XYZ file of N, CA, C and O in Angstrom:
620
model
N -33.555 179.788 77.634
C -34.345 178.723 78.215
C -33.497 177.825 79.110
O -33.943 177.415 80.159
N -32.268 177.561 78.691
C -31.380 176.704 79.449
C -31.066 177.311 80.818
O -31.051 176.618 81.827
N -30.817 178.634 80.853
C -30.514 179.311 82.111
C -31.700 179.284 83.065
O -31.525 179.184 84.272
N -32.904 179.384 82.541
C -34.098 179.359 83.384
C -34.244 177.989 84.048
O -34.523 177.888 85.235
N -34.029 176.925 83.293
C -34.119 175.573 83.845
C -33.027 175.354 84.889
O -33.278 174.792 85.959
N -31.821 175.822 84.607
C -30.723 175.702 85.552
C -31.048 176.469 86.834
O -30.812 175.964 87.936
N -31.618 177.649 86.704
C -32.001 178.454 87.858
C -33.049 177.721 88.703
O -32.962 177.689 89.929
N -34.014 177.111 88.065
C -35.055 176.352 88.774
C -34.431 175.150 89.475
O -34.736 174.861 90.631
N -33.532 174.426 88.773
C -32.863 173.267 89.364
C -32.031 173.673 90.579
O -32.027 172.986 91.597
N -31.311 174.782 90.488
C -30.500 175.249 91.608
C -31.356 175.666 92.799
O -31.004 175.406 93.944
N -32.481 176.319 92.531
C -33.382 176.700 93.625
C -33.934 175.460 94.323
O -34.024 175.411 95.553
N -34.306 174.438 93.560
C -34.818 173.202 94.148
C -33.738 172.522 94.986
O -33.995 172.026 96.078
N -32.515 172.510 94.483
C -31.396 171.918 95.213
C -31.125 172.692 96.505
O -30.967 172.111 97.568
N -31.077 173.999 96.413
C -30.776 174.843 97.570
C -31.859 174.732 98.647
O -31.564 174.866 99.833
N -33.080 174.470 98.257
C -34.172 174.359 99.227
C -33.996 173.153 100.130
O -34.506 173.125 101.248
N -33.242 172.149 99.676
C -33.046 170.930 100.454
C -31.755 170.925 101.263
O -31.453 169.962 101.941
N -30.975 171.988 101.190
C -29.729 172.058 101.939
C -30.036 172.466 103.379
O -30.757 173.416 103.630
N -29.474 171.708 104.302
C -29.630 172.012 105.718
C -28.237 172.280 106.279
O -27.351 171.440 106.193
N -28.036 173.444 106.843
C -26.757 173.813 107.423
C -26.871 173.707 108.942
O -27.803 174.239 109.538
N -25.920 173.037 109.544
C -25.911 172.842 110.988
C -24.844 173.747 111.601
O -23.818 173.284 112.086
N -25.111 175.041 111.590
C -24.128 176.032 112.038
C -23.830 175.931 113.532
O -22.751 176.317 113.981
N -24.753 175.426 114.323
C -24.572 175.377 115.767
C -24.099 174.015 116.277
O -23.958 173.822 117.473
N -23.892 173.051 115.387
C -23.384 171.744 115.786
C -24.410 170.855 116.462
O -24.058 169.967 117.235
N -25.689 171.088 116.192
C -26.740 170.283 116.821
C -26.651 168.807 116.450
O -26.903 167.935 117.279
N -26.305 168.522 115.200
C -26.246 167.121 114.768
C -25.219 166.346 115.592
O -25.506 165.255 116.083
N -24.040 166.917 115.759
C -22.998 166.248 116.546
C -23.433 166.095 118.002
O -23.267 165.035 118.606
N -24.033 167.151 118.560
C -24.471 167.119 119.951
C -25.560 166.057 120.158
O -25.482 165.244 121.080
N -26.550 166.047 119.292
C -27.646 165.080 119.435
C -27.134 163.663 119.229
O -27.528 162.742 119.945
N -26.257 163.471 118.268
C -25.697 162.139 118.022
C -24.943 161.650 119.254
O -25.122 160.507 119.689
N -24.109 162.505 119.860
C -23.371 162.115 121.068
C -24.322 161.799 122.211
O -24.138 160.817 122.933
N -25.341 162.644 122.405
C -26.306 162.410 123.485
C -27.052 161.094 123.281
O -27.226 160.318 124.215
N -27.502 160.848 122.064
C -28.230 159.613 121.760
C -27.324 158.399 121.932
O -27.749 157.373 122.478
N -26.073 158.515 121.496
C -25.133 157.400 121.652
C -24.909 157.090 123.130
O -24.905 155.919 123.534
N -24.744 158.118 123.933
C -24.547 157.925 125.372
C -25.784 157.267 125.988
O -25.683 156.336 126.783
N -26.946 157.748 125.621
C -28.211 157.199 126.124
C -28.329 155.715 125.761
O -28.633 154.875 126.601
N -28.080 155.398 124.484
C -28.192 154.021 124.001
C -27.148 153.129 124.662
O -27.444 151.993 125.060
N -25.929 153.614 124.791
C -24.875 152.821 125.430
C -25.211 152.510 126.882
O -24.973 151.401 127.362
N -25.778 153.482 127.601
C -26.185 153.245 128.987
C -27.205 152.118 129.064
O -27.089 151.209 129.894
N -28.222 152.174 128.210
C -29.241 151.121 128.218
C -28.697 149.793 127.735
O -29.051 148.743 128.263
N -27.828 149.811 126.745
C -27.284 148.539 126.255
C -26.447 147.870 127.343
O -26.482 146.643 127.482
N -25.730 148.667 128.132
C -24.956 148.106 129.244
C -25.873 147.551 130.328
O -25.618 146.474 130.869
N -26.950 148.265 130.644
C -27.903 147.794 131.652
C -28.566 146.487 131.231
O -28.809 145.610 132.053
N -28.870 146.386 129.945
C -29.592 145.215 129.440
C -28.670 144.117 128.926
O -29.137 143.037 128.562
N -27.385 144.417 128.881
C -26.391 143.477 128.389
C -26.674 143.029 126.943
O -26.666 141.845 126.624
N -26.964 144.019 126.091
C -27.157 143.773 124.655
C -26.279 144.761 123.880
O -25.862 145.784 124.407
N -26.017 144.448 122.641
C -25.216 145.333 121.798
C -25.957 146.649 121.583
O -27.189 146.670 121.448
N -25.202 147.739 121.531
C -25.801 149.071 121.373
C -26.611 149.187 120.089
O -27.636 149.873 120.059
N -26.201 148.504 119.022
C -26.948 148.609 117.767
C -28.273 147.838 117.799
O -29.036 147.887 116.850
N -28.549 147.173 118.920
C -29.837 146.480 119.088
C -30.848 147.320 119.859
O -32.004 146.951 119.988
N -30.405 148.469 120.390
C -31.284 149.350 121.164
C -31.818 150.432 120.226
O -31.063 151.078 119.513
N -33.134 150.610 120.226
C -33.772 151.596 119.357
C -34.815 152.395 120.126
O -35.424 151.886 121.062
N -35.009 153.618 119.676
C -36.096 154.442 120.178
C -37.206 154.396 119.139
O -36.987 154.718 117.976
N -38.373 153.944 119.539
C -39.529 153.856 118.644
C -40.458 155.025 118.929
O -40.829 155.276 120.081
N -40.823 155.735 117.872
C -41.801 156.823 117.977
C -43.014 156.432 117.163
O -42.913 156.228 115.952
N -44.141 156.281 117.837
C -45.401 155.921 117.171
C -46.347 157.112 117.261
O -46.736 157.505 118.343
N -46.699 157.653 116.113
C -47.524 158.871 116.143
C -49.022 158.642 116.077
O -49.745 159.562 115.751
N -49.531 157.484 116.386
C -50.975 157.262 116.263
C -51.787 158.459 116.743
O -51.470 159.574 116.402
N -52.826 158.274 117.505
C -53.642 159.406 117.944
C -52.831 160.382 118.790
O -52.984 161.581 118.698
N -51.989 159.850 119.623
C -51.111 160.655 120.478
C -49.725 160.049 120.362
O -49.570 158.839 120.277
N -48.698 160.876 120.346
C -47.338 160.364 120.239
C -47.026 159.438 121.407
O -47.364 159.737 122.554
N -46.393 158.312 121.103
C -45.898 157.431 122.164
C -44.462 157.057 121.828
O -44.070 157.010 120.665
N -43.689 156.822 122.881
C -42.267 156.553 122.731
C -41.927 155.285 123.490
O -42.373 155.086 124.623
N -41.119 154.441 122.853
C -40.732 153.170 123.468
C -39.249 152.941 123.240
O -38.734 153.213 122.148
N -38.609 152.406 124.252
C -37.233 151.968 124.112
C -37.284 150.467 123.852
O -37.902 149.722 124.616
N -36.672 150.057 122.757
C -36.725 148.658 122.345
C -35.303 148.127 122.262
O -34.416 148.795 121.721
N -35.096 146.927 122.790
C -33.800 146.261 122.690
C -34.032 144.829 122.252
O -34.702 144.066 122.948
N -33.506 144.510 121.098
C -33.684 143.179 120.513
C -35.166 142.842 120.480
O -35.991 143.698 120.208
N -35.494 141.608 120.808
C -36.895 141.188 120.766
C -37.497 141.062 122.157
O -38.679 140.787 122.298
N -36.685 141.258 123.184
C -37.166 140.940 124.527
C -37.404 142.143 125.444
O -37.736 141.967 126.596
N -37.261 143.336 124.928
C -37.419 144.495 125.803
C -38.154 145.603 125.073
O -37.744 146.024 123.997
N -39.247 146.058 125.648
C -40.022 147.156 125.084
C -40.546 147.974 126.260
O -41.454 147.545 126.960
N -39.924 149.129 126.466
C -40.275 149.963 127.616
C -40.838 151.292 127.143
O -40.156 152.046 126.457
N -42.091 151.598 127.491
C -42.605 152.940 127.196
C -41.798 153.972 127.989
O -41.449 153.730 129.146
N -41.480 155.084 127.360
C -40.753 156.138 128.070
C -41.561 157.425 128.014
O -42.363 157.631 127.103
N -41.334 158.254 128.995
C -42.050 159.524 129.087
C -41.326 160.635 128.345
O -40.245 160.451 127.776
N -41.918 161.782 128.395
C -41.409 162.941 127.675
C -40.055 163.401 128.213
O -39.186 163.805 127.449
N -39.851 163.326 129.530
C -38.555 163.723 130.096
C -37.439 162.815 129.605
O -36.349 163.277 129.270
N -37.700 161.519 129.569
C -36.681 160.579 129.099
C -36.432 160.751 127.603
O -35.295 160.666 127.143
N -37.471 161.022 126.851
C -37.308 161.303 125.426
C -36.437 162.546 125.234
O -35.543 162.563 124.389
N -36.682 163.563 126.026
C -35.882 164.788 125.956
C -34.423 164.485 126.286
O -33.513 164.997 125.632
N -34.186 163.616 127.261
C -32.818 163.211 127.597
C -32.131 162.521 126.430
O -30.928 162.680 126.231
N -32.878 161.762 125.666
C -32.312 161.079 124.504
C -31.659 162.093 123.571
O -30.558 161.875 123.068
N -32.326 163.207 123.339
C -31.824 164.208 122.402
C -30.888 165.230 123.048
O -29.937 165.682 122.421
N -31.171 165.631 124.286
C -30.424 166.742 124.890
C -29.356 166.304 125.877
O -28.540 167.123 126.290
N -29.384 165.053 126.292
C -28.428 164.591 127.289
C -28.883 164.948 128.684
O -29.939 165.535 128.888
N -28.051 164.611 129.660
C -28.404 164.851 131.059
C -28.080 166.256 131.526
O -28.547 166.684 132.565
N -27.257 166.979 130.768
C -26.819 168.294 131.211
C -27.887 169.377 131.050
O -27.753 170.455 131.591
N -28.940 169.107 130.322
C -30.007 170.093 130.119
C -31.142 169.799 131.093
O -31.603 168.663 131.210
N -31.585 170.819 131.793
C -32.693 170.698 132.729
C -33.965 170.347 131.951
O -34.278 170.983 130.940
N -34.696 169.356 132.398
C -35.895 168.889 131.690
C -37.131 169.638 132.176
O -38.011 169.089 132.808
N -37.180 170.931 131.891
C -38.344 171.729 132.273
C -39.484 171.446 131.307
O -39.272 170.952 130.200
N -40.678 171.786 131.730
C -41.848 171.557 130.898
C -41.732 172.228 129.519
O -42.025 171.596 128.510
N -41.279 173.497 129.444
C -41.153 174.118 128.116
C -40.154 173.403 127.193
O -40.393 173.280 125.995
N -39.058 172.910 127.753
C -38.071 172.204 126.925
C -38.644 170.868 126.451
O -38.522 170.510 125.277
N -39.282 170.147 127.350
C -39.892 168.866 126.972
C -40.977 169.061 125.913
O -41.059 168.298 124.946
N -41.802 170.077 126.095
C -42.864 170.364 125.117
C -42.268 170.761 123.771
O -42.796 170.411 122.717
N -41.153 171.481 123.799
C -40.504 171.869 122.540
C -40.013 170.636 121.782
O -40.150 170.562 120.559
N -39.434 169.678 122.502
C -38.983 168.434 121.868
C -40.186 167.687 121.294
O -40.164 167.247 120.144
N -41.249 167.558 122.086
C -42.435 166.849 121.611
C -43.072 167.550 120.411
O -43.436 166.905 119.418
N -43.190 168.876 120.474
C -43.752 169.629 119.349
C -42.872 169.512 118.108
O -43.371 169.428 116.986
N -41.548 169.503 118.311
C -40.624 169.344 117.195
C -40.777 167.991 116.518
O -40.814 167.898 115.282
N -40.895 166.947 117.313
C -41.086 165.607 116.752
C -42.428 165.530 116.033
O -42.528 164.981 114.937
N -43.443 166.088 116.639
C -44.768 166.100 116.018
C -44.734 166.858 114.685
O -45.299 166.390 113.687
N -44.053 167.997 114.647
C -43.947 168.776 113.400
C -43.162 168.009 112.338
O -43.524 168.032 111.162
N -42.100 167.338 112.757
C -41.325 166.509 111.829
C -42.208 165.435 111.204
O -42.209 165.236 109.989
N -42.983 164.747 112.036
C -43.849 163.668 111.543
C -44.923 164.228 110.613
O -45.189 163.657 109.552
N -45.538 165.335 111.015
C -46.560 165.961 110.157
C -45.973 166.335 108.797
O -46.578 166.079 107.761
N -44.797 166.951 108.814
C -44.141 167.364 107.574
C -43.800 166.153 106.705
O -44.051 166.153 105.497
N -43.253 165.121 107.329
C -42.872 163.909 106.592
C -44.100 163.246 105.964
O -44.092 162.893 104.782
N -45.144 163.086 106.756
C -46.355 162.421 106.260
C -47.048 163.246 105.174
O -47.573 162.693 104.202
N -47.042 164.545 105.332
C -47.647 165.418 104.317
C -46.856 165.340 103.012
O -47.433 165.240 101.925
N -45.534 165.374 103.128
C -44.663 165.322 101.945
C -44.886 164.043 101.138
O -44.935 164.071 99.911
N -45.021 162.906 101.830
C -45.162 161.618 101.154
C -46.621 161.147 101.090
O -46.887 160.056 100.620
N -47.535 161.969 101.597
C -48.973 161.669 101.588
C -49.292 160.348 102.303
O -50.028 159.504 101.803
N -48.712 160.203 103.506
C -48.967 159.034 104.341
C -49.927 159.422 105.453
O -49.929 160.558 105.923
N -50.717 158.465 105.898
C -51.539 158.636 107.086
C -50.617 158.472 108.293
O -49.993 157.420 108.456
N -50.501 159.493 109.112
C -49.560 159.447 110.238
C -49.841 158.291 111.189
O -48.942 157.786 111.846
N -51.099 157.847 111.263
C -51.444 156.742 112.159
C -50.904 155.404 111.670
O -50.924 154.424 112.406
N -50.446 155.359 110.434
C -49.895 154.111 109.883
C -48.373 154.128 109.841
O -47.761 153.213 109.333
N -47.773 155.188 110.373
C -46.319 155.296 110.343
C -45.720 155.063 111.719
O -46.396 155.179 112.742
N -44.456 154.734 111.722
C -43.660 154.671 112.941
C -42.219 154.986 112.558
O -41.825 154.833 111.395
N -41.457 155.450 113.526
C -40.088 155.876 113.275
C -39.180 155.258 114.328
O -39.470 155.352 115.526
N -38.114 154.631 113.872
C -37.136 154.013 114.754
C -35.832 154.795 114.650
O -35.333 155.028 113.552
N -35.289 155.171 115.792
C -34.006 155.860 115.825
C -33.010 154.908 116.473
O -33.260 154.381 117.567
N -31.902 154.682 115.779
C -30.894 153.766 116.294
C -29.503 154.313 116.048
O -29.302 155.223 115.240
N -28.551 153.735 116.754
C -27.151 154.112 116.632
C -26.391 152.913 116.096
O -26.563 151.787 116.573
N -25.555 153.158 115.093
C -24.703 152.102 114.567
C -23.445 152.742 113.995
O -23.529 153.722 113.250
N -22.310 152.194 114.351
C -21.020 152.725 113.892
C -20.894 154.227 114.151
O -20.502 154.988 113.275
N -21.287 154.634 115.360
C -21.186 156.036 115.793
C -21.983 157.004 114.928
O -21.658 158.170 114.816
N -23.035 156.508 114.303
C -23.944 157.340 113.528
C -25.367 157.086 113.989
O -25.708 155.996 114.430
N -26.188 158.114 113.867
C -27.583 158.043 114.260
C -28.439 157.862 113.012
O -28.234 158.556 112.020
N -29.354 156.921 113.048
C -30.214 156.631 111.912
C -31.675 156.739 112.307
O -32.060 156.334 113.398
N -32.490 157.269 111.413
C -33.935 157.266 111.592
C -34.504 156.445 110.446
O -34.240 156.722 109.269
N -35.277 155.429 110.793
C -35.925 154.615 109.772
C -37.420 154.806 109.886
O -37.990 154.703 110.965
N -38.041 155.091 108.750
C -39.490 155.273 108.705
C -40.142 153.972 108.271
O -39.637 153.279 107.373
N -41.256 153.675 108.902
C -42.030 152.480 108.566
C -43.457 152.892 108.263
O -44.014 153.785 108.901
N -44.027 152.229 107.292
C -45.436 152.387 106.951
C -46.070 151.020 107.071
O -45.665 150.082 106.358
N -47.013 150.876 107.999
C -47.644 149.574 108.255
C -46.599 148.483 108.460
O -46.648 147.422 107.859
N -45.618 148.759 109.283
C -44.558 147.816 109.667
C -43.608 147.445 108.528
O -42.852 146.492 108.639
N -43.624 148.188 107.438
C -42.702 147.949 106.328
C -41.722 149.121 106.254
O -42.138 150.277 106.181
N -40.424 148.816 106.280
C -39.399 149.862 106.206
C -39.490 150.550 104.848
O -39.373 149.905 103.811
N -39.697 151.870 104.866
C -39.880 152.597 103.608
C -38.813 153.652 103.351
O -38.666 154.117 102.223
N -38.063 154.050 104.403
C -37.139 155.160 104.195
C -36.118 155.214 105.328
O -36.411 154.852 106.461
N -34.922 155.666 104.983
C -33.926 156.021 105.990
C -33.750 157.526 105.903
O -33.513 158.068 104.833
N -33.890 158.197 107.032
C -33.943 159.659 107.073
C -32.722 160.183 107.804
O -32.353 159.669 108.862
N -32.121 161.226 107.266
C -30.976 161.861 107.925
C -31.437 162.546 109.212
O -32.520 163.126 109.257
N -30.599 162.481 110.228
C -30.932 163.089 111.514
C -31.146 164.591 111.374
O -31.918 165.196 112.118
N -30.501 165.202 110.390
C -30.679 166.642 110.161
C -32.139 166.993 109.903
O -32.581 168.092 110.205
N -32.873 166.052 109.345
C -34.284 166.301 109.027
C -35.121 166.546 110.271
O -36.062 167.334 110.242
N -34.804 165.864 111.345
C -35.569 166.065 112.578
C -35.006 167.234 113.391
O -35.740 167.925 114.086
N -33.703 167.477 113.279
C -33.061 168.550 114.054
C -33.672 169.904 113.740
O -33.894 170.707 114.639
N -33.958 170.142 112.470
C -34.491 171.465 112.115
C -35.851 171.737 112.782
O -36.257 172.877 112.901
N -36.528 170.685 113.231
C -37.809 170.864 113.926
C -37.618 170.947 115.454
O -38.480 171.468 116.144
N -36.510 170.434 115.951
C -36.278 170.430 117.395
C -35.729 171.755 117.923
O -35.999 172.131 119.057
N -34.922 172.439 117.089
C -34.247 173.654 117.586
C -34.568 174.853 116.723
O -34.818 174.821 115.616
């Protein structure tokens, strides 16, 4: 009986392991940091005050937010640049793949926690050379999510 429980526990643990064999996490983190640093320099605010807001209401919307005084809606090409950097051509299939990946991530997250996707929002920020995703439910911070969680849906 003990071995069966251990086997079940190990399977549950292994199901949550994400391996980044291609280095996507490092690449996306560098691209996002570069993107955020560019905007923080343009706006003359600290980089840790710049965030990417993803609101999944009826249709996904994306906003670049800096402190309390800047909220700029961004398009799909700019969102793709956030993750892929400037070196990747922003073709329609690549942009759609990023959007579909984000949509799948949100669907999976909301299904897992049984949240209404229209009541959630996700903020991506950079601090101390790390990328953070914070989930909100009705404007209340409910979770900090590892970037690996979204990467598996993007690539």
